[in-house]
């Protein structure tokens, strides 16, 4: 039987001291113990919520969200995580603010952080920019704390950058762990992270990059598949390669979707834009070359359209392990015959996996809350125990 | 003297078991006992707030608001109700979200609900759509709960649909009950729910429909008045007719405003768009026929303008019971000489009823909170008692 | 050593009874004791937060923010202040509301206030309007309370009007007090409130007006400097003159920036629009004369451009007391070579004062919280003591 003590015992065996007062940018900057700590606290928080035990560890405090791209699920996941811990979300809507009007990142970061315990940022549109921006914000508020401007260091949580999408990939991974009955069952499992056709263009690279950067850490055989010309950031492939070597798994690449799906235990078919094109777009935006951007968009859409056969069809699914690989997606998916004529996945495949897909998404609020919890409290295991002992109901 | 025990005693005599874990769509889907339970809990919560007793029954949790139409008072009423109970409001702004981008209602409903205890929806613009949409959302989250995606079932509160505006009409009714000194004094009272001229067009039908569907349940004589061509949904008239028969009141119709106002105890003069025109508009939007929509708008404005004499004038007010019927409006009203040249009501009439009108509106947050309270707690009477005993101050 | 008791002792010597159940519009409407009470409670709240003592004095309740102009820092300061005390912020976004649609200020004010403990308003764009609007709102909710519409009186906090910017100037002042080691050290200090060039136009007058209205109350020698034609509201100069006389300081004017900076202990160089031009603009908006507005904008920008030498240069800074006057700004500043080609201040000057500038800003949330605290609680000193005794941690 599941008990909170199980999670506490697990935490007590892990070393995650460095997470205290720290940020969460990229999964590969964290140790295995640290990632396991996130999974463990996420499960513990979910257990407590299910058992109506309040996990409100802040009496007051703000969680600042800064989204530079539209978002539903990440926005709500962040809001849910903050709320679960007692923080009130305050959106920094750059449109409503004076930021354009000659204000530096350093300044804004301090101005919004007087009562901020956490800042969640989504900035995934421009290669070389998003992650760098997050580091700028983090440095600024740390300096602000040292200078006596801020009374606390707000923890930064990367809600998607140009390199990684750690809250998504950690949620994906926690879902996989649950589906396979534990980390110990993952060794040797085959994962196909595959490009898939979408009628829209310019989707971020952070999911495929994050997935190969994370799933290679569990001794799995990770295959990255995409058509020629849809390369991701080389640095991320390098990370995957090193991880695979270290854990006895493998990381391979192919330009053949069928090859990737063959006997796969897990498939993650998803569209993304070519890395080189995204870099070009970043430059075009930088130069304000809107004709160039329009031209690039047309080219990319035309390029995409030559790969409509890259779709997660029933036929391809049949070729996976026992015909029933676990289908993953970060949602929303481009579903053929549902949200578009031809897209990333057959309607019948998507439908069959709807419940597991929603479960996959359901881990994200808990993963974010766990990241905050581990960054803000020196002894998370003891705090969980104390909350259990106090047994304050979340809902009367 | 008013005491909390009075409300608790009243609750203990009512059967509202079916409200637990349930939604609130239309008043006529609820039993008399259930409606009385809402009124009673609303009064109890107001009593407690007035006496500085905290009614915070949630330590954490979100109240999701989804407004598909602009709103001030309903938005704030919902936010107030959630706050009163301890829930944090999170708006789903469809403009900022990815919903257009191939996402189904079922999916969105689950994605926003991981920590949601209540979802409030306003969707009143398209005949045959709003209420149906709410049911879709409700079904989706119930399925999500059964499938283990959600840890709780978010209660759905209809904040205005194409058919009914239950939080408004229940607030209106609670105001009437207070003004007349109790439900027992309403039998035989005459209510004039009347169309009135407004220089704007396309106002929702949910208020007149909701009013006749609710006020006919108290043994009153309800008259629906409107010019020819301003018919409401026939199903709602049928509901009113049945209610009247059941309670010994009456439901009649007239195309003569003066006839409706004659000797009325309560008058509710308000503009709305003809049902048939709204249906036509729904179709035009469905077909993306914007020329058709513009044409329809012009026709409707012209049609409205032929009925400028349908206004709540001082003269008409004089013809009501003792010249001082209770004037109701859901606000904001189109006030002649104030917010428009000619509108729904004379400035002097509106002015005289300003305080009662504001009081009418003030019941809405409590009515919404009561709906949530009754849906989320198995034994509301015992919980109210416990809150009184604990006597935690709302404000120190 | 700093203790909470020091602040409590200080409070016990002050008379601020009139602040209870009252609003905060202009600093010069408050007594010296009242201003000192704000500073004292602000320091006490900051001390408590630093020492992880919860100052959550509301279990529920809303803080309504109504911004009629874009804002980052004031918006976040208000949100932070509310959160610190336990109030949830609800923005009234007039774009999303029905206010345009025939609703009076009186009505809106009541409709949003059913659960509101505080309303913060920023309305600084139109001369003669902002402050008046705030009084309308305040009167409306007081009437609403008396009429039984509202269960409490929401306190109004002026977050910037056409006349004063009290939360900014009080934060500026508290910063000055801290930098100079106490109010007792301010007598005879020279303050230069100076116009400075900015490439944008139409900046509000509330900061210079507020600064001379407040800083003249501490026995300082306040100089207001601006080019001819950049006059501020004469009433505010009159206030400054009277204050100076009363406190043994002085208030003088000059059209020479160098003269103002000479030997100054404190400098506040900042752009603003001429009062007469702002009055004219208000009339043009009133008449919907958009051609006139465009013409005025061009004239003002051209006028500004003739005063580019009005900038806080290194050279000017050298002429201040020991070459190191305290540089103040409400932020964001127009920094030469950073946010614009030529602006209010040299990049190197701004850089040197970055940390004190951020500290200056950091007082604003506490000042706002103090204003709310003093308005909502009959015995603030006793309440602070009680919070210390309870010692509930803000963060577990």
PDB file of C-alpha atoms in Angstrom, chain B residues 22-23 25 105 109 119 121 132-144 153-156:
ATOM      1  CA  UNK B  22     -23.253  17.848  -9.007  1.00  0.00           C
ATOM      2  CA  UNK B  23     -23.416  20.874 -11.331  1.00  0.00           C
ATOM      3  CA  UNK B  25     -27.073  24.347 -15.109  1.00  0.00           C
ATOM      4  CA  UNK B 105     -13.306  20.822 -25.519  1.00  0.00           C
ATOM      5  CA  UNK B 109     -11.533  20.777 -19.898  1.00  0.00           C
ATOM      6  CA  UNK B 119     -15.455  25.833 -13.266  1.00  0.00           C
ATOM      7  CA  UNK B 121     -18.682  29.351 -17.591  1.00  0.00           C
ATOM      8  CA  UNK B 132     -24.501  22.271 -24.648  1.00  0.00           C
ATOM      9  CA  UNK B 133     -20.898  23.425 -24.281  1.00  0.00           C
ATOM     10  CA  UNK B 134     -21.209  23.427 -20.491  1.00  0.00           C
ATOM     11  CA  UNK B 135     -22.507  19.871 -20.531  1.00  0.00           C
ATOM     12  CA  UNK B 136     -19.570  18.855 -22.707  1.00  0.00           C
ATOM     13  CA  UNK B 137     -17.147  20.337 -20.204  1.00  0.00           C
ATOM     14  CA  UNK B 138     -18.932  18.689 -17.293  1.00  0.00           C
ATOM     15  CA  UNK B 139     -18.963  15.297 -18.981  1.00  0.00           C
ATOM     16  CA  UNK B 140     -15.300  15.621 -19.871  1.00  0.00           C
ATOM     17  CA  UNK B 141     -14.139  16.320 -16.325  1.00  0.00           C
ATOM     18  CA  UNK B 142     -16.335  13.608 -14.843  1.00  0.00           C
ATOM     19  CA  UNK B 143     -14.796  11.150 -17.255  1.00  0.00           C
ATOM     20  CA  UNK B 144     -11.371  12.540 -16.345  1.00  0.00           C
ATOM     21  CA  UNK B 153     -14.564  16.480  -9.876  1.00  0.00           C
ATOM     22  CA  UNK B 154     -14.741  20.205 -10.593  1.00  0.00           C
ATOM     23  CA  UNK B 155     -18.282  21.452 -10.133  1.00  0.00           C
ATOM     24  CA  UNK B 156     -19.666  23.380 -13.051  1.00  0.00           C
TER      25      UNK B 156
END
